[in-house]
PDB file of C-alpha atoms and ligand atoms in Angstrom:
ATOM      1  CA  MET A1019      98.296 117.938 147.078  1.00 57.00           C
ATOM      2  CA  ARG A1020     101.661 119.294 145.994  1.00 65.00           C
ATOM      3  CA  GLU A1021     104.790 118.576 147.987  1.00 74.00           C
ATOM      4  CA  LYS A1022     105.406 120.749 151.025  1.00 83.00           C
ATOM      5  CA  ALA A1023     106.747 124.133 149.900  1.00 85.00           C
ATOM      6  CA  SER A1024     110.199 125.214 151.039  1.00 86.00           C
ATOM      7  CA  PHE A1025     112.817 127.893 150.562  1.00 93.00           C
ATOM      8  CA  ASN A1026     115.238 125.321 149.190  1.00 93.00           C
ATOM      9  CA  PHE A1027     116.507 126.659 145.856  1.00 97.00           C
ATOM     10  CA  ALA A1028     119.100 123.921 145.285  1.00 96.00           C
ATOM     11  CA  GLY A1029     119.274 123.112 141.574  1.00 97.00           C
ATOM     12  CA  LYS A1030     117.525 126.379 140.616  1.00 98.00           C
ATOM     13  CA  THR A1031     119.304 129.044 138.600  1.00 98.00           C
ATOM     14  CA  VAL A1032     118.648 132.722 139.268  1.00 98.00           C
ATOM     15  CA  LEU A1033     119.783 135.622 137.064  1.00 98.00           C
ATOM     16  CA  VAL A1034     119.853 138.982 138.864  1.00 99.00           C
ATOM     17  CA  THR A1035     120.515 142.151 136.879  1.00 99.00           C
ATOM     18  CA  GLY A1036     122.348 145.032 138.548  1.00 98.00           C
ATOM     19  CA  ALA A1037     123.688 142.621 141.170  1.00 98.00           C
ATOM     20  CA  ALA A1038     127.243 143.970 141.495  1.00 98.00           C
ATOM     21  CA  LYS A1039     126.086 146.068 144.438  1.00 98.00           C
ATOM     22  CA  GLY A1040     123.083 147.518 146.252  1.00 98.00           C
ATOM     23  CA  ILE A1041     119.743 145.735 146.343  1.00 98.00           C
ATOM     24  CA  GLY A1042     120.695 143.380 143.503  1.00 98.00           C
ATOM     25  CA  ALA A1043     123.769 142.117 145.370  1.00 98.00           C
ATOM     26  CA  ALA A1044     121.642 141.425 148.442  1.00 98.00           C
ATOM     27  CA  ILE A1045     119.126 139.526 146.301  1.00 98.00           C
ATOM     28  CA  ALA A1046     121.874 137.436 144.659  1.00 98.00           C
ATOM     29  CA  GLU A1047     123.477 136.791 148.050  1.00 98.00           C
ATOM     30  CA  GLN A1048     120.223 135.628 149.614  1.00 98.00           C
ATOM     31  CA  PHE A1049     119.303 133.294 146.739  1.00 98.00           C
ATOM     32  CA  GLY A1050     122.820 131.825 146.990  1.00 98.00           C
ATOM     33  CA  SER A1051     122.340 131.252 150.719  1.00 97.00           C
ATOM     34  CA  TYR A1052     119.244 129.174 149.882  1.00 97.00           C
ATOM     35  CA  GLY A1053     121.266 127.002 147.509  1.00 97.00           C
ATOM     36  CA  ALA A1054     120.561 128.590 144.103  1.00 98.00           C
ATOM     37  CA  ASN A1055     123.055 128.943 141.271  1.00 98.00           C
ATOM     38  CA  VAL A1056     123.391 132.690 140.835  1.00 98.00           C
ATOM     39  CA  VAL A1057     124.298 134.733 137.760  1.00 98.00           C
ATOM     40  CA  VAL A1058     125.272 138.343 138.450  1.00 98.00           C
ATOM     41  CA  ALA A1059     124.709 140.553 135.382  1.00 98.00           C
ATOM     42  CA  ASP A1060     125.958 144.113 135.630  1.00 98.00           C
ATOM     43  CA  VAL A1061     127.879 146.833 133.788  1.00 98.00           C
ATOM     44  CA  ASP A1062     130.030 147.179 136.893  1.00 98.00           C
ATOM     45  CA  GLU A1063     132.982 144.755 136.955  1.00 97.00           C
ATOM     46  CA  GLN A1064     132.699 144.799 140.765  1.00 97.00           C
ATOM     47  CA  GLY A1065     130.220 141.976 140.121  1.00 98.00           C
ATOM     48  CA  GLU A1066     133.161 139.652 139.475  1.00 98.00           C
ATOM     49  CA  ALA A1067     134.498 140.238 142.998  1.00 98.00           C
ATOM     50  CA  ALA A1068     131.033 139.685 144.470  1.00 97.00           C
ATOM     51  CA  ALA A1069     130.629 136.377 142.602  1.00 98.00           C
ATOM     52  CA  ALA A1070     134.173 135.286 143.533  1.00 98.00           C
ATOM     53  CA  GLY A1071     133.416 135.987 147.207  1.00 98.00           C
ATOM     54  CA  TRP A1072     130.326 133.774 147.085  1.00 97.00           C
ATOM     55  CA  ARG A1073     132.254 131.007 145.313  1.00 98.00           C
ATOM     56  CA  GLN A1074     134.714 131.060 148.217  1.00 97.00           C
ATOM     57  CA  LEU A1075     131.756 130.244 150.475  1.00 96.00           C
ATOM     58  CA  GLY A1076     131.163 127.162 148.320  1.00 96.00           C
ATOM     59  CA  ARG A1077     128.276 128.627 146.334  1.00 97.00           C
ATOM     60  CA  SER A1078     127.692 128.543 142.559  1.00 98.00           C
ATOM     61  CA  ALA A1079     128.025 132.104 141.341  1.00 98.00           C
ATOM     62  CA  ARG A1080     129.030 133.621 138.015  1.00 98.00           C
ATOM     63  CA  PHE A1081     129.473 137.184 136.809  1.00 98.00           C
ATOM     64  CA  ILE A1082     128.829 138.366 133.292  1.00 98.00           C
ATOM     65  CA  ARG A1083     129.235 141.949 132.132  1.00 98.00           C
ATOM     66  CA  CYS A1084     125.911 143.033 130.679  1.00 98.00           C
ATOM     67  CA  ASP A1085     124.338 146.358 129.799  1.00 99.00           C
ATOM     68  CA  VAL A1086     120.632 145.517 130.051  1.00 99.00           C
ATOM     69  CA  SER A1087     119.731 148.266 127.585  1.00 98.00           C
ATOM     70  CA  ARG A1088     121.484 146.387 124.745  1.00 98.00           C
ATOM     71  CA  GLY A1089     119.565 143.508 123.211  1.00 98.00           C
ATOM     72  CA  SER A1090     122.658 141.638 122.013  1.00 98.00           C
ATOM     73  CA  GLU A1091     124.257 141.717 125.496  1.00 98.00           C
ATOM     74  CA  VAL A1092     121.009 140.597 127.111  1.00 99.00           C
ATOM     75  CA  ALA A1093     120.681 137.625 124.715  1.00 98.00           C
ATOM     76  CA  LYS A1094     124.309 136.652 125.404  1.00 98.00           C
ATOM     77  CA  THR A1095     123.736 136.876 129.162  1.00 98.00           C
ATOM     78  CA  VAL A1096     120.668 134.641 129.187  1.00 98.00           C
ATOM     79  CA  ALA A1097     122.434 132.127 126.896  1.00 98.00           C
ATOM     80  CA  TYR A1098     125.425 132.163 129.285  1.00 98.00           C
ATOM     81  CA  ALA A1099     123.211 131.408 132.319  1.00 98.00           C
ATOM     82  CA  GLU A1100     121.484 128.592 130.443  1.00 98.00           C
ATOM     83  CA  GLN A1101     124.796 127.118 129.288  1.00 98.00           C
ATOM     84  CA  GLU A1102     126.564 127.357 132.656  1.00 98.00           C
ATOM     85  CA  PHE A1103     123.759 125.846 134.704  1.00 98.00           C
ATOM     86  CA  GLY A1104     121.571 123.984 132.191  1.00 98.00           C
ATOM     87  CA  GLY A1105     118.679 126.434 132.224  1.00 98.00           C
ATOM     88  CA  LEU A1106     117.237 129.518 133.866  1.00 98.00           C
ATOM     89  CA  ASP A1107     114.428 129.270 136.449  1.00 98.00           C
ATOM     90  CA  ILE A1108     114.241 132.745 137.961  1.00 98.00           C
ATOM     91  CA  LEU A1109     114.906 136.217 136.569  1.00 99.00           C
ATOM     92  CA  VAL A1110     115.120 139.301 138.776  1.00 99.00           C
ATOM     93  CA  ASN A1111     115.019 142.553 136.794  1.00 99.00           C
ATOM     94  CA  ASN A1112     116.670 144.857 139.298  1.00 98.00           C
ATOM     95  CA  ALA A1113     119.166 146.973 137.306  1.00 98.00           C
ATOM     96  CA  GLY A1114     118.146 150.589 137.412  1.00 98.00           C
ATOM     97  CA  ILE A1115     119.246 154.194 137.628  1.00 98.00           C
ATOM     98  CA  PHE A1116     117.477 156.996 139.458  1.00 97.00           C
ATOM     99  CA  PRO A1117     118.777 160.394 138.353  1.00 96.00           C
ATOM    100  CA  ARG A1118     116.581 163.340 139.316  1.00 96.00           C
ATOM    101  CA  ALA A1119     115.090 165.899 136.925  1.00 97.00           C
ATOM    102  CA  ARG A1120     111.856 167.833 136.597  1.00 97.00           C
ATOM    103  CA  LEU A1121     109.943 168.143 133.324  1.00 97.00           C
ATOM    104  CA  ALA A1122     111.830 171.249 132.135  1.00 98.00           C
ATOM    105  CA  GLU A1123     115.253 169.653 132.766  1.00 98.00           C
ATOM    106  CA  THR A1124     114.346 166.268 131.264  1.00 98.00           C
ATOM    107  CA  ASP A1125     115.837 166.369 127.778  1.00 98.00           C
ATOM    108  CA  GLU A1126     115.450 163.578 125.246  1.00 98.00           C
ATOM    109  CA  ALA A1127     118.811 161.970 126.011  1.00 98.00           C
ATOM    110  CA  PHE A1128     117.994 161.870 129.744  1.00 98.00           C
ATOM    111  CA  TRP A1129     114.536 160.400 129.100  1.00 98.00           C
ATOM    112  CA  ASP A1130     115.909 157.763 126.699  1.00 98.00           C
ATOM    113  CA  ARG A1131     118.666 156.672 129.096  1.00 98.00           C
ATOM    114  CA  VAL A1132     116.281 156.187 132.009  1.00 98.00           C
ATOM    115  CA  MET A1133     113.740 154.310 129.862  1.00 98.00           C
ATOM    116  CA  ASP A1134     116.413 152.202 128.133  1.00 99.00           C
ATOM    117  CA  ILE A1135     117.903 150.903 131.372  1.00 99.00           C
ATOM    118  CA  ASN A1136     114.903 150.802 133.706  1.00 98.00           C
ATOM    119  CA  LEU A1137     112.159 149.665 131.330  1.00 99.00           C
ATOM    120  CA  LYS A1138     113.572 148.445 128.007  1.00 99.00           C
ATOM    121  CA  GLY A1139     116.178 146.422 129.924  1.00 99.00           C
ATOM    122  CA  ALA A1140     113.446 144.497 131.752  1.00 99.00           C
ATOM    123  CA  TYR A1141     111.480 143.861 128.559  1.00 99.00           C
ATOM    124  CA  LEU A1142     114.619 142.637 126.739  1.00 99.00           C
ATOM    125  CA  MET A1143     115.512 140.324 129.620  1.00 99.00           C
ATOM    126  CA  CYS A1144     111.993 138.861 129.759  1.00 99.00           C
ATOM    127  CA  GLN A1145     111.980 138.339 125.993  1.00 98.00           C
ATOM    128  CA  ALA A1146     115.300 136.488 126.128  1.00 98.00           C
ATOM    129  CA  ALA A1147     114.532 134.411 129.242  1.00 99.00           C
ATOM    130  CA  VAL A1148     110.905 133.350 128.766  1.00 98.00           C
ATOM    131  CA  PRO A1149     111.317 130.792 125.918  1.00 98.00           C
ATOM    132  CA  GLY A1150     113.783 128.760 127.999  1.00 98.00           C
ATOM    133  CA  MET A1151     111.514 128.962 131.053  1.00 98.00           C
ATOM    134  CA  ILE A1152     108.546 127.722 129.039  1.00 98.00           C
ATOM    135  CA  SER A1153     110.553 124.830 127.645  1.00 98.00           C
ATOM    136  CA  ARG A1154     111.478 123.848 131.234  1.00 96.00           C
ATOM    137  CA  GLY A1155     107.813 123.820 132.284  1.00 98.00           C
ATOM    138  CA  GLY A1156     107.745 127.230 133.945  1.00 98.00           C
ATOM    139  CA  GLY A1157     109.674 129.889 135.782  1.00 98.00           C
ATOM    140  CA  SER A1158     109.367 133.027 137.822  1.00 98.00           C
ATOM    141  CA  ILE A1159     110.177 136.674 137.130  1.00 99.00           C
ATOM    142  CA  VAL A1160     110.433 139.495 139.666  1.00 99.00           C
ATOM    143  CA  ASN A1161     110.587 143.081 138.446  1.00 99.00           C
ATOM    144  CA  ILE A1162     111.858 145.708 140.861  1.00 99.00           C
ATOM    145  CA  GLY A1163     109.543 148.709 140.787  1.00 98.00           C
ATOM    146  CA  SER A1164     109.309 151.711 143.092  1.00 98.00           C
ATOM    147  CA  LEU A1165     106.760 153.656 145.130  1.00 98.00           C
ATOM    148  CA  HIS A1166     107.327 156.336 142.468  1.00 97.00           C
ATOM    149  CA  ALA A1167     105.441 154.115 139.979  1.00 97.00           C
ATOM    150  CA  THR A1168     102.186 155.516 141.295  1.00 91.00           C
ATOM    151  CA  SER A1169     103.137 158.684 143.170  1.00 87.00           C
ATOM    152  CA  GLY A1170     106.334 160.123 141.777  1.00 80.00           C
ATOM    153  CA  ALA A1171     107.854 163.261 143.226  1.00 91.00           C
ATOM    154  CA  PRO A1172     108.179 166.192 140.742  1.00 93.00           C
ATOM    155  CA  ASP A1173     111.892 165.607 140.143  1.00 95.00           C
ATOM    156  CA  THR A1174     111.473 161.919 139.366  1.00 96.00           C
ATOM    157  CA  LEU A1175     109.440 162.327 136.161  1.00 97.00           C
ATOM    158  CA  ALA A1176     111.255 159.909 133.819  1.00 98.00           C
ATOM    159  CA  TYR A1177     112.122 157.513 136.654  1.00 98.00           C
ATOM    160  CA  ALA A1178     108.536 157.356 137.921  1.00 98.00           C
ATOM    161  CA  ILE A1179     107.191 156.717 134.428  1.00 98.00           C
ATOM    162  CA  SER A1180     109.774 153.989 133.802  1.00 98.00           C
ATOM    163  CA  LYS A1181     108.613 152.272 137.012  1.00 98.00           C
ATOM    164  CA  GLY A1182     104.966 152.725 136.027  1.00 98.00           C
ATOM    165  CA  GLY A1183     105.913 150.828 132.881  1.00 98.00           C
ATOM    166  CA  ILE A1184     107.389 148.085 135.040  1.00 98.00           C
ATOM    167  CA  VAL A1185     103.990 147.595 136.684  1.00 98.00           C
ATOM    168  CA  THR A1186     102.294 147.362 133.289  1.00 98.00           C
ATOM    169  CA  LEU A1187     104.970 144.960 132.007  1.00 98.00           C
ATOM    170  CA  THR A1188     104.420 142.794 135.099  1.00 99.00           C
ATOM    171  CA  ARG A1189     100.644 142.605 134.752  1.00 98.00           C
ATOM    172  CA  ASN A1190     100.718 142.125 130.989  1.00 98.00           C
ATOM    173  CA  LEU A1191     103.244 139.280 131.036  1.00 98.00           C
ATOM    174  CA  ALA A1192     101.652 137.649 134.091  1.00 99.00           C
ATOM    175  CA  SER A1193      98.423 137.279 132.205  1.00 98.00           C
ATOM    176  CA  ALA A1194     100.102 136.298 128.915  1.00 98.00           C
ATOM    177  CA  LEU A1195     102.291 133.614 130.520  1.00 98.00           C
ATOM    178  CA  ALA A1196     100.093 132.154 133.266  1.00 98.00           C
ATOM    179  CA  ARG A1197      99.142 129.073 131.209  1.00 98.00           C
ATOM    180  CA  GLN A1198     102.802 128.328 130.579  1.00 98.00           C
ATOM    181  CA  ARG A1199     103.418 128.551 134.325  1.00 98.00           C
ATOM    182  CA  VAL A1200     105.717 131.558 134.174  1.00 98.00           C
ATOM    183  CA  ARG A1201     104.788 133.778 137.125  1.00 98.00           C
ATOM    184  CA  VAL A1202     105.595 137.498 136.902  1.00 99.00           C
ATOM    185  CA  ASN A1203     105.478 139.771 139.951  1.00 99.00           C
ATOM    186  CA  CYS A1204     106.740 143.161 141.038  1.00 98.00           C
ATOM    187  CA  ILE A1205     108.357 144.325 144.278  1.00 98.00           C
ATOM    188  CA  HIS A1206     108.260 147.982 145.237  1.00 98.00           C
ATOM    189  CA  PRO A1207     111.102 148.854 147.626  1.00 98.00           C
ATOM    190  CA  GLY A1208     110.512 151.844 149.885  1.00 98.00           C
ATOM    191  CA  TRP A1209     113.649 153.789 150.785  1.00 98.00           C
ATOM    192  CA  VAL A1210     116.639 151.465 150.729  1.00 98.00           C
ATOM    193  CA  ALA A1211     120.111 152.264 152.076  1.00 97.00           C
ATOM    194  CA  SER A1212     121.756 150.878 148.920  1.00 98.00           C
ATOM    195  CA  ASP A1213     125.149 151.912 147.526  1.00 96.00           C
ATOM    196  CA  GLY A1214     123.475 153.989 144.835  1.00 97.00           C
ATOM    197  CA  GLU A1215     120.979 155.720 147.137  1.00 97.00           C
ATOM    198  CA  MET A1216     123.598 156.542 149.788  1.00 96.00           C
ATOM    199  CA  ALA A1217     125.872 157.997 147.080  1.00 95.00           C
ATOM    200  CA  ARG A1218     122.955 160.026 145.686  1.00 95.00           C
ATOM    201  CA  LEU A1219     122.103 161.408 149.130  1.00 95.00           C
ATOM    202  CA  ALA A1220     125.739 162.326 149.797  1.00 93.00           C
ATOM    203  CA  ALA A1221     126.050 164.070 146.407  1.00 93.00           C
ATOM    204  CA  ALA A1222     122.845 166.026 147.076  1.00 92.00           C
ATOM    205  CA  GLY A1223     124.184 167.140 150.483  1.00 93.00           C
ATOM    206  CA  GLU A1224     121.432 165.163 152.207  1.00 92.00           C
ATOM    207  CA  GLY A1225     123.667 163.116 154.511  1.00 88.00           C
ATOM    208  CA  GLY A1226     124.476 163.721 158.186  1.00 90.00           C
ATOM    209  CA  ASP A1227     121.870 165.407 160.376  1.00 92.00           C
ATOM    210  CA  SER A1228     119.263 165.854 157.662  1.00 91.00           C
ATOM    211  CA  LEU A1229     119.490 162.128 156.865  1.00 95.00           C
ATOM    212  CA  GLU A1230     119.124 161.246 160.555  1.00 95.00           C
ATOM    213  CA  LYS A1231     116.029 163.458 160.750  1.00 95.00           C
ATOM    214  CA  ALA A1232     114.525 161.898 157.628  1.00 95.00           C
ATOM    215  CA  ILE A1233     115.160 158.419 159.016  1.00 97.00           C
ATOM    216  CA  SER A1234     113.552 159.314 162.342  1.00 96.00           C
ATOM    217  CA  ARG A1235     110.384 160.230 160.431  1.00 95.00           C
ATOM    218  CA  MET A1236     110.188 156.758 158.843  1.00 97.00           C
ATOM    219  CA  PRO A1237     107.144 154.873 160.215  1.00 97.00           C
ATOM    220  CA  MET A1238     109.254 151.931 161.420  1.00 97.00           C
ATOM    221  CA  GLY A1239     112.235 154.095 162.352  1.00 97.00           C
ATOM    222  CA  ARG A1240     114.717 152.951 159.709  1.00 98.00           C
ATOM    223  CA  MET A1241     115.468 152.799 156.008  1.00 98.00           C
ATOM    224  CA  GLN A1242     114.983 149.426 154.322  1.00 98.00           C
ATOM    225  CA  THR A1243     117.972 147.236 153.523  1.00 98.00           C
ATOM    226  CA  GLY A1244     118.767 145.160 150.463  1.00 98.00           C
ATOM    227  CA  ASP A1245     118.018 142.098 152.591  1.00 98.00           C
ATOM    228  CA  ASP A1246     114.465 143.300 153.235  1.00 98.00           C
ATOM    229  CA  ILE A1247     113.890 143.371 149.476  1.00 98.00           C
ATOM    230  CA  ALA A1248     115.749 140.093 148.912  1.00 98.00           C
ATOM    231  CA  SER A1249     113.490 138.262 151.380  1.00 98.00           C
ATOM    232  CA  ALA A1250     110.449 139.400 149.408  1.00 98.00           C
ATOM    233  CA  ALA A1251     112.066 138.241 146.142  1.00 98.00           C
ATOM    234  CA  VAL A1252     112.824 134.823 147.641  1.00 98.00           C
ATOM    235  CA  PHE A1253     109.227 134.492 148.843  1.00 98.00           C
ATOM    236  CA  MET A1254     107.713 135.666 145.539  1.00 98.00           C
ATOM    237  CA  THR A1255     109.722 133.109 143.542  1.00 98.00           C
ATOM    238  CA  SER A1256     109.335 130.234 146.016  1.00 97.00           C
ATOM    239  CA  ASP A1257     106.772 127.442 145.939  1.00 96.00           C
ATOM    240  CA  PHE A1258     104.954 129.244 148.768  1.00 97.00           C
ATOM    241  CA  ALA A1259     103.877 131.802 146.141  1.00 98.00           C
ATOM    242  CA  ASP A1260     102.813 129.185 143.590  1.00 97.00           C
ATOM    243  CA  GLN A1261      99.483 130.911 142.831  1.00 98.00           C
ATOM    244  CA  ILE A1262     100.742 134.500 143.051  1.00 98.00           C
ATOM    245  CA  THR A1263     101.238 136.220 139.716  1.00 98.00           C
ATOM    246  CA  GLY A1264     100.714 139.723 138.344  1.00 98.00           C
ATOM    247  CA  GLN A1265     100.997 141.168 141.855  1.00 98.00           C
ATOM    248  CA  GLN A1266     102.860 144.057 143.465  1.00 98.00           C
ATOM    249  CA  LEU A1267     104.431 143.582 146.875  1.00 98.00           C
ATOM    250  CA  THR A1268     105.484 146.766 148.641  1.00 98.00           C
ATOM    251  CA  VAL A1269     108.366 146.537 151.123  1.00 98.00           C
ATOM    252  CA  ASP A1270     108.526 150.034 152.597  1.00 98.00           C
ATOM    253  CA  GLY A1271     108.234 149.804 156.384  1.00 98.00           C
ATOM    254  CA  GLY A1272     104.856 151.544 156.183  1.00 97.00           C
ATOM    255  CA  ILE A1273     105.781 154.618 154.088  1.00 96.00           C
ATOM    256  CA  SER A1274     102.866 154.168 151.685  1.00 95.00           C
ATOM    257  CA  SER A1275     100.320 153.493 154.419  1.00 93.00           C
ATOM    258  CA  ARG A1276     100.701 156.946 155.971  1.00 86.00           C
TER     259      ARG A1276
HETATM  260  N1  NAD B 270     117.433 152.392 146.811  1.00 95.53           N
HETATM  261  C1  NAD B 270     116.154 152.697 146.860  1.00 95.53           C
HETATM  262  O1  NAD B 270     115.692 153.390 147.784  1.00 95.53           O
HETATM  263  C2  NAD B 270     115.205 152.173 145.813  1.00 95.53           C
HETATM  264  C3  NAD B 270     113.836 152.433 145.984  1.00 95.53           C
HETATM  265  C4  NAD B 270     112.946 151.959 145.040  1.00 95.53           C
HETATM  266  C5  NAD B 270     113.399 151.243 143.959  1.00 95.53           C
HETATM  267  N2  NAD B 270     114.730 151.004 143.804  1.00 95.53           N
HETATM  268  C6  NAD B 270     115.149 150.241 142.627  1.00 95.53           C
HETATM  269  O2  NAD B 270     115.959 149.166 143.017  1.00 95.53           O
HETATM  270  C7  NAD B 270     116.862 148.833 141.967  1.00 95.53           C
HETATM  271  C8  NAD B 270     118.277 148.754 142.500  1.00 95.53           C
HETATM  272  O3  NAD B 270     118.626 150.023 143.016  1.00 95.53           O
HETATM  273  P1  NAD B 270     119.773 150.240 144.107  1.00 95.53           P
HETATM  274  O4  NAD B 270     119.227 151.212 145.074  1.00 95.53           O
HETATM  275  O5  NAD B 270     120.300 148.948 144.571  1.00 95.53           O
HETATM  276  O6  NAD B 270     120.843 151.000 143.207  1.00 95.53           O
HETATM  277  P2  NAD B 270     122.451 150.815 143.104  1.00 95.53           P
HETATM  278  O7  NAD B 270     122.900 151.979 142.304  1.00 95.53           O
HETATM  279  O8  NAD B 270     123.035 150.591 144.446  1.00 95.53           O
HETATM  280  O9  NAD B 270     122.604 149.485 142.240  1.00 95.53           O
HETATM  281  C9  NAD B 270     122.155 149.432 140.908  1.00 95.53           C
HETATM  282  C10 NAD B 270     122.989 148.439 140.125  1.00 95.53           C
HETATM  283  O10 NAD B 270     122.505 148.437 138.760  1.00 95.53           O
HETATM  284  C11 NAD B 270     123.638 148.449 137.895  1.00 95.53           C
HETATM  285  N3  NAD B 270     123.294 149.005 136.576  1.00 95.53           N
HETATM  286  C12 NAD B 270     123.069 150.304 136.242  1.00 95.53           C
HETATM  287  N4  NAD B 270     122.859 150.420 134.922  1.00 95.53           N
HETATM  288  C13 NAD B 270     122.950 149.174 134.400  1.00 95.53           C
HETATM  289  C14 NAD B 270     122.830 148.641 133.100  1.00 95.53           C
HETATM  290  N5  NAD B 270     122.604 149.437 132.029  1.00 95.53           N
HETATM  291  N6  NAD B 270     122.979 147.308 132.912  1.00 95.53           N
HETATM  292  C15 NAD B 270     123.242 146.495 133.973  1.00 95.53           C
HETATM  293  N7  NAD B 270     123.374 146.945 135.233  1.00 95.53           N
HETATM  294  C16 NAD B 270     123.220 148.265 135.451  1.00 95.53           C
HETATM  295  C17 NAD B 270     124.669 149.304 138.631  1.00 95.53           C
HETATM  296  O11 NAD B 270     125.980 149.092 138.122  1.00 95.53           O
HETATM  297  C18 NAD B 270     124.478 148.826 140.064  1.00 95.53           C
HETATM  298  O12 NAD B 270     125.287 147.717 140.356  1.00 95.53           O
HETATM  299  C19 NAD B 270     116.669 149.895 140.881  1.00 95.53           C
HETATM  300  O13 NAD B 270     115.808 149.391 139.876  1.00 95.53           O
HETATM  301  C20 NAD B 270     115.988 151.020 141.636  1.00 95.53           C
HETATM  302  O14 NAD B 270     115.199 151.831 140.803  1.00 95.53           O
HETATM  303  C21 NAD B 270     115.653 151.460 144.700  1.00 95.53           C
END
């Protein structure tokens, strides 16, 4: 029998990409509240203020500027986490962009940018982080997907395909790394009131009454929050999920069950 599982992450180090704001910030915040050392990796320098705020609460938090689409920055970021805290136990690949375009409007530059950040970024991070995890006897990776991975709307072509790739990356690495005790799972958020999504809705003129109407049609009557997704990430990387790998956990308040 193994020891009783718990949500105590004291002594564990978690690297969260895209954690300056939105869902990633909520994930970093929640891991910190369970005692983890947290590394915030983001292109947005706002991550420094987030990490400083958590340090004021007595938590271990660091910010490093990192564009996940650049291999050299990713390698530097993982090395930084390992140096600061003696190793990396958990990686959350959350950084992502979700610009809208249909097939005809999706030019090569648009396609490449979405793939580079949403999909290549996750592969680069896994490649950099896994050797250290294996040498520590194991680790856990969570990739943030999307409902669009399997049922994208017409104007989410590149985005949906990048998230489909995230599912394949998850399953492939889960099977490749199971023996080395590196678990790899995916979380699909539903519709989250993140900084990025609220800004997108406002820019598209979809705020106000039309937003209220859309929310009222949600099965559980509200959008998801970053905390809803963070709780799933904490569970998936905890000892409670010791035998869960290669799986997709959807946190959407029932959207996909309609
Ligand atoms: N909000 C939703 O409804 C929703 C639904 C499904 C999936 N998701 C996914 O959740 C993840 C987070 O989205 P969010 O809603 O919190 O968005 P957000 O825009 O609020 O936050 C995204 C963060 O990623 C960072 N980022 C962007 N490009 C980066 C890069 N190249 N390198 C490092 N960091 C980068 C941004 O600076 C930002 O801090 C994304 O992968 C997104 O696809 C969101």
